[in-house]
CSV table of C-alpha atoms in Angstrom, one decimal:
chain,number,residue,atom,x,y,z
A,19,MET,CA,97.3,116.2,102.9
A,20,ASN,CA,95.9,118.8,105.2
A,21,GLN,CA,98.5,119.7,107.9
A,22,ALA,CA,96.2,119.2,110.6
A,23,ALA,CA,95.4,115.6,109.4
A,24,SER,CA,99.0,114.7,109.1
A,25,SER,CA,100.1,116.1,112.6
A,26,SER,CA,101.9,113.5,114.8
A,27,GLU,CA,99.2,114.5,117.5
A,28,ALA,CA,96.3,113.3,115.3
A,29,PRO,CA,94.9,109.9,116.5
A,30,LEU,CA,95.6,106.7,114.4
A,31,TYR,CA,92.6,104.6,113.2
A,32,ASN,CA,92.9,101.0,112.0
A,33,ALA,CA,91.7,101.1,108.5
A,34,PRO,CA,89.8,97.8,108.4
A,35,ALA,CA,88.0,98.9,111.5
A,36,LEU,CA,87.2,102.3,109.7
A,37,VAL,CA,85.4,100.2,106.9
A,38,ALA,CA,83.6,98.3,109.3
A,39,TYR,CA,82.4,101.3,111.0
A,40,ALA,CA,81.4,103.2,107.9
A,41,ASP,CA,79.6,100.1,106.5
A,42,ALA,CA,77.8,99.5,109.9
A,43,LEU,CA,76.6,103.2,109.8
A,44,LEU,CA,75.5,103.2,106.2
A,45,GLN,CA,73.5,100.0,106.8
A,46,LYS,CA,71.8,101.6,109.9
A,47,CYS,CA,70.9,104.5,107.6
A,48,GLY,CA,69.1,101.8,105.5
A,49,LEU,CA,71.6,101.2,102.8
A,50,ALA,CA,71.7,97.7,101.5
A,51,ALA,CA,74.5,95.8,102.6
A,52,PRO,CA,76.5,95.1,99.3
A,53,MET,CA,76.3,98.9,98.6
A,54,ALA,CA,77.3,99.8,102.1
A,55,ALA,CA,80.3,97.7,101.8
A,56,SER,CA,81.2,99.4,98.5
A,57,VAL,CA,80.8,102.8,99.6
A,58,ALA,CA,82.7,102.2,103.1
A,59,ARG,CA,85.7,100.6,101.2
A,60,THR,CA,85.7,103.7,98.7
A,61,LEU,CA,85.7,106.4,101.4
A,62,VAL,CA,88.3,104.8,103.6
A,63,GLU,CA,90.6,104.3,100.5
A,64,GLY,CA,90.3,108.1,99.8
A,65,ASP,CA,91.6,108.8,103.2
A,66,LEU,CA,94.3,106.1,102.7
A,67,LEU,CA,95.5,108.0,99.6
A,68,GLY,CA,95.4,111.2,101.7
A,69,HIS,CA,92.2,112.9,99.8
A,70,ASP,CA,90.8,113.7,103.1
A,71,THR,CA,88.0,115.9,101.9
A,72,HIS,CA,86.7,113.2,99.8
A,73,GLY,CA,87.1,110.2,102.1
A,74,LEU,CA,85.3,109.9,105.3
A,75,ALA,CA,84.6,113.6,105.5
A,76,LEU,CA,81.7,112.6,103.2
A,77,LEU,CA,80.0,110.0,105.4
A,78,ALA,CA,77.9,112.3,107.4
A,79,GLY,CA,76.6,113.9,104.1
A,80,TYR,CA,76.0,110.4,102.6
A,81,ALA,CA,74.1,109.3,105.7
A,82,LYS,CA,72.0,112.5,105.8
A,83,GLU,CA,71.0,111.8,102.0
A,84,LEU,CA,70.2,108.3,102.7
A,85,GLU,CA,67.7,109.2,105.7
A,86,ALA,CA,66.3,112.0,103.7
A,87,GLY,CA,65.8,109.9,100.6
A,88,GLY,CA,68.2,111.6,98.3
A,89,MET,CA,70.2,108.7,97.8
A,90,ALA,CA,68.5,105.5,96.9
A,91,ARG,CA,69.0,102.7,99.3
A,92,GLU,CA,68.7,99.7,97.0
A,93,GLY,CA,68.0,98.7,93.2
A,94,ALA,CA,69.9,98.7,90.1
A,95,PRO,CA,70.9,100.9,87.5
A,96,GLU,CA,68.6,101.2,84.2
A,97,VAL,CA,70.3,100.3,81.1
A,98,LEU,CA,69.5,103.1,78.5
A,99,SER,CA,72.0,102.1,75.9
A,100,ASP,CA,74.1,98.9,75.2
A,101,ARG,CA,76.5,98.9,72.5
A,102,PRO,CA,79.7,96.5,72.8
A,103,ALA,CA,82.0,99.5,73.5
A,104,ALA,CA,79.6,102.1,74.6
A,105,VAL,CA,77.0,102.0,77.5
A,106,LEU,CA,74.7,104.4,79.0
A,107,TRP,CA,73.1,103.8,82.5
A,108,ASP,CA,70.5,105.8,84.4
A,109,GLY,CA,71.9,105.4,88.0
A,110,ARG,CA,68.7,106.2,89.6
A,111,ARG,CA,70.4,108.0,92.3
A,112,LEU,CA,72.1,104.9,93.8
A,113,PRO,CA,75.3,105.4,95.5
A,114,GLY,CA,78.2,106.7,93.3
A,115,PRO,CA,80.9,104.2,94.7
A,116,TRP,CA,78.6,101.1,94.3
A,117,LEU,CA,77.8,102.2,90.7
A,118,MET,CA,81.4,102.9,89.9
A,119,GLU,CA,82.2,99.3,91.1
A,120,GLN,CA,79.5,97.7,89.0
A,121,GLY,CA,80.5,99.8,86.0
A,122,LEU,CA,84.0,98.8,86.1
A,123,ASP,CA,83.0,95.0,86.4
A,124,LEU,CA,81.1,95.6,83.2
A,125,LEU,CA,83.7,97.5,81.2
A,126,ILE,CA,86.9,95.4,82.0
A,127,PRO,CA,86.0,92.3,80.1
A,128,ARG,CA,84.8,94.4,77.2
A,129,ALA,CA,87.9,96.5,77.2
A,130,ARG,CA,90.0,93.3,77.0
A,131,GLU,CA,88.0,92.0,74.2
A,132,LEU,CA,87.7,95.3,72.3
A,133,GLY,CA,90.6,97.4,73.4
A,134,THR,CA,88.5,100.1,74.6
A,135,ALA,CA,85.0,100.4,76.3
A,136,SER,CA,83.2,103.4,77.9
A,137,LEU,CA,80.2,103.9,80.3
A,138,VAL,CA,78.3,107.0,80.9
A,139,ILE,CA,76.0,107.2,84.0
A,140,ARG,CA,73.2,109.8,84.2
A,141,ARG,CA,71.6,110.5,87.7
A,142,SER,CA,74.4,108.9,89.8
A,143,HIS,CA,74.8,110.0,93.5
A,144,HIS,CA,78.2,111.5,94.5
A,145,ILE,CA,81.1,109.2,93.5
A,146,ALA,CA,83.6,110.2,96.2
A,147,CYS,CA,87.4,110.4,95.4
A,148,LEU,CA,88.1,109.8,91.6
A,149,ALA,CA,91.7,108.7,92.7
A,150,VAL,CA,90.5,105.5,94.3
A,151,TYR,CA,89.2,104.1,91.1
A,152,MET,CA,92.5,104.4,89.4
A,153,LEU,CA,93.8,101.7,91.9
A,154,ARG,CA,91.8,99.4,90.0
A,155,ALA,CA,93.3,100.6,86.4
A,156,LEU,CA,96.7,99.7,87.9
A,157,GLN,CA,95.4,96.2,89.0
A,158,GLU,CA,93.9,95.4,85.8
A,159,ASP,CA,96.7,96.7,83.3
A,160,MET,CA,94.2,99.4,81.9
A,161,LEU,CA,94.6,103.2,81.1
A,162,MET,CA,91.5,104.5,82.8
A,163,LEU,CA,90.0,108.0,82.1
A,164,LEU,CA,87.3,109.1,84.4
A,165,ALA,CA,85.4,112.6,84.4
A,166,CYS,CA,82.5,113.7,86.6
A,167,SER,CA,80.2,116.7,86.8
A,168,ASP,CA,77.3,117.4,89.0
A,169,PRO,CA,74.5,119.3,87.0
A,170,ASN,CA,72.4,120.1,90.0
A,171,THR,CA,74.6,122.9,91.4
A,172,ALA,CA,77.3,125.3,90.2
A,173,SER,CA,80.1,127.3,91.8
A,174,VAL,CA,82.6,127.8,88.9
A,175,ALA,CA,82.3,130.6,86.6
A,176,PRO,CA,83.5,130.5,82.9
A,177,PHE,CA,86.6,132.5,82.3
A,178,GLY,CA,85.7,136.1,82.2
A,179,GLY,CA,82.4,135.8,83.9
A,180,THR,CA,81.1,136.2,87.5
A,181,GLN,CA,78.1,133.7,87.6
A,182,ALA,CA,78.7,129.9,88.3
A,183,VAL,CA,77.9,127.6,85.5
A,184,PHE,CA,80.3,124.5,86.5
A,185,THR,CA,81.2,122.5,89.3
A,186,PRO,CA,84.8,121.8,89.9
A,187,ASN,CA,84.3,119.1,87.2
A,188,PRO,CA,87.1,116.5,88.1
A,189,LEU,CA,89.1,114.7,85.5
A,190,ALA,CA,91.2,111.6,86.4
A,191,LEU,CA,93.6,109.5,84.6
A,192,GLY,CA,95.5,106.2,85.8
A,193,PHE,CA,97.9,103.7,84.4
A,194,GLY,CA,100.5,101.4,85.5
A,195,LEU,CA,104.3,101.5,85.1
A,196,SER,CA,106.8,98.8,85.5
A,197,GLN,CA,107.4,100.4,89.1
A,198,GLY,CA,104.3,101.9,90.5
A,199,GLY,CA,101.8,103.9,88.4
A,200,VAL,CA,100.4,107.2,87.8
A,201,MET,CA,97.2,108.4,89.2
A,202,VAL,CA,96.2,112.0,88.2
A,203,ASP,CA,93.2,113.5,90.0
A,204,ILE,CA,92.4,117.1,89.2
A,205,SER,CA,89.7,119.5,89.0
A,206,ALA,CA,88.7,122.4,86.3
A,207,SER,CA,88.8,124.7,89.3
A,208,ILE,CA,91.8,126.0,91.5
A,209,THR,CA,90.3,124.5,94.6
A,210,THR,CA,87.2,122.5,95.4
A,211,ASN,CA,83.9,122.9,97.2
A,212,GLY,CA,85.0,120.4,100.0
A,213,MET,CA,88.1,122.3,100.9
A,214,SER,CA,86.2,125.7,100.6
A,215,ASN,CA,83.5,124.3,103.1
A,216,ARG,CA,86.1,123.0,105.5
A,217,LYS,CA,88.2,126.2,105.5
A,218,ARG,CA,85.0,128.3,106.0
A,219,ALA,CA,83.9,126.1,108.8
A,220,ALA,CA,87.2,126.6,110.4
A,221,GLY,CA,87.3,130.4,109.9
A,222,GLU,CA,90.2,130.0,107.7
A,223,THR,CA,91.4,131.6,104.3
A,224,PHE,CA,93.1,130.2,101.3
A,225,ALA,CA,96.9,131.4,100.8
A,226,GLU,CA,96.1,132.9,97.4
A,227,LYS,CA,93.1,134.5,95.7
A,228,TRP,CA,91.4,131.4,94.3
A,229,LEU,CA,87.9,132.9,94.3
A,230,ILE,CA,86.2,135.9,93.1
A,231,ASP,CA,83.1,137.8,94.7
A,232,ALA,CA,79.8,138.4,92.7
A,233,GLN,CA,81.5,141.5,91.3
A,234,GLY,CA,84.4,139.7,90.0
A,235,ARG,CA,86.9,141.0,92.8
A,236,PRO,CA,89.6,138.3,93.7
A,237,SER,CA,89.4,136.9,97.3
A,238,ASN,CA,90.9,134.2,99.4
A,239,ASP,CA,87.8,134.1,101.4
A,240,PRO,CA,85.6,131.0,101.1
A,241,GLN,CA,82.7,132.9,102.5
A,242,VAL,CA,82.1,134.6,99.1
A,243,LEU,CA,80.8,131.4,98.0
A,244,PHE,CA,77.9,131.8,100.7
A,245,ASP,CA,77.3,135.5,100.2
A,246,SER,CA,74.2,136.8,98.4
A,247,PRO,CA,74.8,137.1,95.6
A,248,PRO,CA,77.4,134.3,95.7
A,249,GLY,CA,80.9,134.6,94.5
A,250,THR,CA,82.5,131.6,92.6
A,251,LEU,CA,85.7,129.4,92.3
A,252,LEU,CA,88.3,130.3,89.8
A,253,PRO,CA,89.0,127.9,87.1
A,254,VAL,CA,92.5,126.5,86.7
A,255,GLY,CA,94.7,129.2,85.4
A,256,GLY,CA,93.0,132.1,87.6
A,257,LEU,CA,92.5,135.4,86.6
A,258,SER,CA,95.1,135.4,83.8
A,259,HIS,CA,95.0,132.1,82.3
A,260,GLY,CA,91.8,130.8,83.3
A,261,HIS,CA,90.8,130.0,79.9
A,262,LYS,CA,92.6,126.6,80.4
A,263,GLY,CA,90.4,125.5,83.4
A,264,TYR,CA,87.5,126.9,81.3
A,265,GLY,CA,88.4,124.5,78.6
A,266,MET,CA,88.9,121.7,80.9
A,267,ALA,CA,85.4,122.3,82.3
A,268,LEU,CA,83.7,122.0,78.8
A,269,LEU,CA,85.5,119.0,78.1
A,270,VAL,CA,84.2,117.3,81.2
A,271,GLU,CA,80.7,118.8,80.4
A,272,ALA,CA,80.8,117.2,77.0
A,273,LEU,CA,82.1,113.7,78.3
A,274,THR,CA,79.4,113.6,81.1
A,275,GLY,CA,76.3,115.6,80.5
A,276,GLY,CA,76.7,115.7,76.7
A,277,LEU,CA,77.3,112.1,76.2
A,278,ALA,CA,74.6,111.2,78.9
A,279,GLY,CA,71.9,113.2,77.1
A,280,HIS,CA,71.3,114.7,80.8
A,281,GLY,CA,72.9,117.6,82.5
A,282,ARG,CA,72.3,121.3,83.0
A,283,ALA,CA,69.3,121.6,80.6
A,284,ASP,CA,67.4,119.4,82.9
A,285,PRO,CA,65.7,120.3,86.4
A,286,PRO,CA,68.0,119.7,89.3
A,287,GLU,CA,67.4,116.6,91.5
A,288,GLY,CA,69.8,117.2,94.5
A,289,TRP,CA,73.4,116.2,95.3
A,290,GLY,CA,74.6,114.0,92.6
A,291,ALA,CA,76.8,113.3,89.3
A,292,THR,CA,77.0,112.5,85.7
A,293,VAL,CA,80.0,110.2,85.1
A,294,HIS,CA,82.2,109.1,82.2
A,295,VAL,CA,84.6,106.3,82.2
A,296,THR,CA,86.7,104.9,79.4
A,297,LEU,CA,89.1,102.0,79.6
A,298,HIS,CA,91.9,101.2,77.4
A,299,ASP,CA,93.5,97.7,77.6
A,300,LEU,CA,97.3,98.1,77.7
A,301,HIS,CA,97.6,94.9,75.8
A,302,ALA,CA,95.6,96.5,72.9
A,303,PHE,CA,97.0,99.0,70.2
A,304,GLY,CA,100.9,98.8,70.6
A,305,GLY,CA,100.8,96.3,73.4
A,306,LYS,CA,101.7,96.3,76.9
A,307,ALA,CA,105.4,96.0,76.6
A,308,ALA,CA,105.4,99.0,74.0
A,309,PHE,CA,103.4,101.1,76.4
A,310,LEU,CA,105.6,100.5,79.3
A,311,ARG,CA,108.8,101.2,77.2
A,312,GLN,CA,107.3,104.6,76.3
A,313,MET,CA,105.7,105.7,79.5
A,314,ASP,CA,108.5,104.3,81.8
A,315,GLU,CA,110.9,106.4,79.8
A,316,VAL,CA,108.8,109.5,80.4
A,317,ALA,CA,108.5,108.7,84.0
A,318,GLU,CA,112.1,108.3,84.4
A,319,ARG,CA,112.8,111.8,82.7
A,320,CYS,CA,110.6,113.2,85.2
A,321,ARG,CA,111.7,111.6,88.3
A,322,GLY,CA,115.4,112.2,87.4
A,323,ASN,CA,114.7,115.9,86.5
A,324,ALA,CA,116.9,118.4,88.2
A,325,PRO,CA,114.4,120.1,90.9
A,326,ILE,CA,113.9,123.6,91.7
A,327,ASP,CA,114.2,122.9,95.4
A,328,PRO,CA,116.6,119.9,96.0
A,329,ALA,CA,114.5,119.1,99.2
A,330,LYS,CA,111.4,118.6,96.8
A,331,PRO,CA,112.3,116.1,94.0
A,332,VAL,CA,109.9,115.8,91.1
A,333,ARG,CA,107.6,113.0,91.6
A,334,LEU,CA,104.8,111.6,89.5
A,335,PRO,CA,101.2,112.2,90.3
A,336,GLY,CA,99.9,109.7,92.7
A,337,GLU,CA,103.2,108.4,93.8
A,338,GLY,CA,102.7,110.2,97.3
A,339,GLY,CA,99.4,108.9,97.5
A,340,LEU,CA,100.5,105.3,96.9
A,341,LYS,CA,103.2,105.7,99.5
A,342,ARG,CA,100.9,107.2,102.0
A,343,ARG,CA,98.4,104.3,101.1
A,344,GLU,CA,100.9,101.8,102.0
A,345,ALA,CA,102.1,103.5,105.4
A,346,GLN,CA,98.6,104.2,106.6
A,347,SER,CA,97.6,100.6,105.7
A,348,ARG,CA,100.3,99.5,108.0
A,349,ASP,CA,100.7,102.2,110.8
A,350,GLY,CA,97.0,103.5,110.8
A,351,VAL,CA,94.9,106.4,109.1
A,352,ARG,CA,95.2,109.8,110.4
A,353,LEU,CA,91.9,111.5,110.1
A,354,HIS,CA,91.3,115.1,109.8
A,355,PRO,CA,89.9,116.5,113.2
A,356,SER,CA,86.7,117.8,111.5
A,357,ILE,CA,85.7,114.3,110.3
A,358,ALA,CA,84.8,113.0,113.8
A,359,ARG,CA,83.0,116.2,114.7
A,360,SER,CA,80.8,115.9,111.6
A,361,LEU,CA,79.7,112.1,112.7
A,362,GLN,CA,78.7,112.9,116.0
A,363,GLU,CA,75.1,113.6,115.3
A,364,VAL,CA,74.4,110.7,113.1
A,365,GLU,CA,76.5,108.4,115.7
A,366,GLN,CA,74.2,109.6,118.4
A,367,ARG,CA,71.1,108.4,116.4
A,368,HIS,CA,72.6,104.9,115.6
A,369,GLY,CA,74.5,104.1,118.6
A,370,LEU,CA,78.0,103.9,116.9
A,371,ARG,CA,81.5,105.3,117.9
A,372,LEU,CA,84.2,106.4,115.5
A,373,ALA,CA,86.6,106.0,118.3
A,374,GLN,CA,86.0,102.3,118.5
A,375,ALA,CA,88.2,102.2,115.3
A,376,LEU,CA,91.1,103.8,116.9
A,377,ALA,CA,94.4,101.7,116.3
A,378,ARG,CA,95.4,99.9,119.5
């Protein structure tokens, strides 16, 4: 979590009040009530987990998209293909979090019946924080794989290149354990566009050289992404081992654009997403008890591993986020200072105030 957001001086917000605020704002921008509720819940969950570039930091952008017509305000996805374990939707640029909720509602009973079920969505709008959807996997005894790309833009070059082909192409994985669970949410690039935009706006640089300029020179300055010609984010592995992130990016492209039959070969339509989600029922295959026996053992070997720094014990992906979610649900949510500033303009148009959600 960003240091500024976790500062003891940052104000605390009531989580249900934040959901109500975001819900009301989205509805004032024209979004249908059930969709607004879904998006609001998802964005606040992102902040509860500590993913503060993919929580309410997205709300101003979503509002702008609704008002400009870039995000559809109502409707339903179009079913393009429907086999028992493999479904393809055209999301018709509907809100990504709502499409994800609808998609999981469709997949869960199919995965329970068949053991595995997959959904691919073309032309979704942005789906926010991938880790949020892993909570559903933990609740439903599922192993979830979620991948996302945005074929409408590019900011990551292939390993050895200088011209952007990919977006950060996040990949997420979630499954339960006997105690807690694992929630992996990573990207094929070292950092994200959201964090780059935040640092550029604050006049900050990265601690390490995670970007290259248009000539391929390493840089820690996010401004290179906005230069003409633009630089790019480096793939995971950086200058020496970026073939690893390059391979991840290709995997995500195949799972999303490839299986969707819609992606970078098609004309761009604006901010959006192509999505792949697969659910595996833990009660299928070897069964839930066998799954937990194996993964609990792996988890224990990780947690009990001798740390490099005794002050920083080994933890499982998502463990910190789940603890943060519990604490912030109880004590209040600390939002990054840039979030309130980003919402001032749309608040003035619609007569709402984020400050009304402050914890009392």
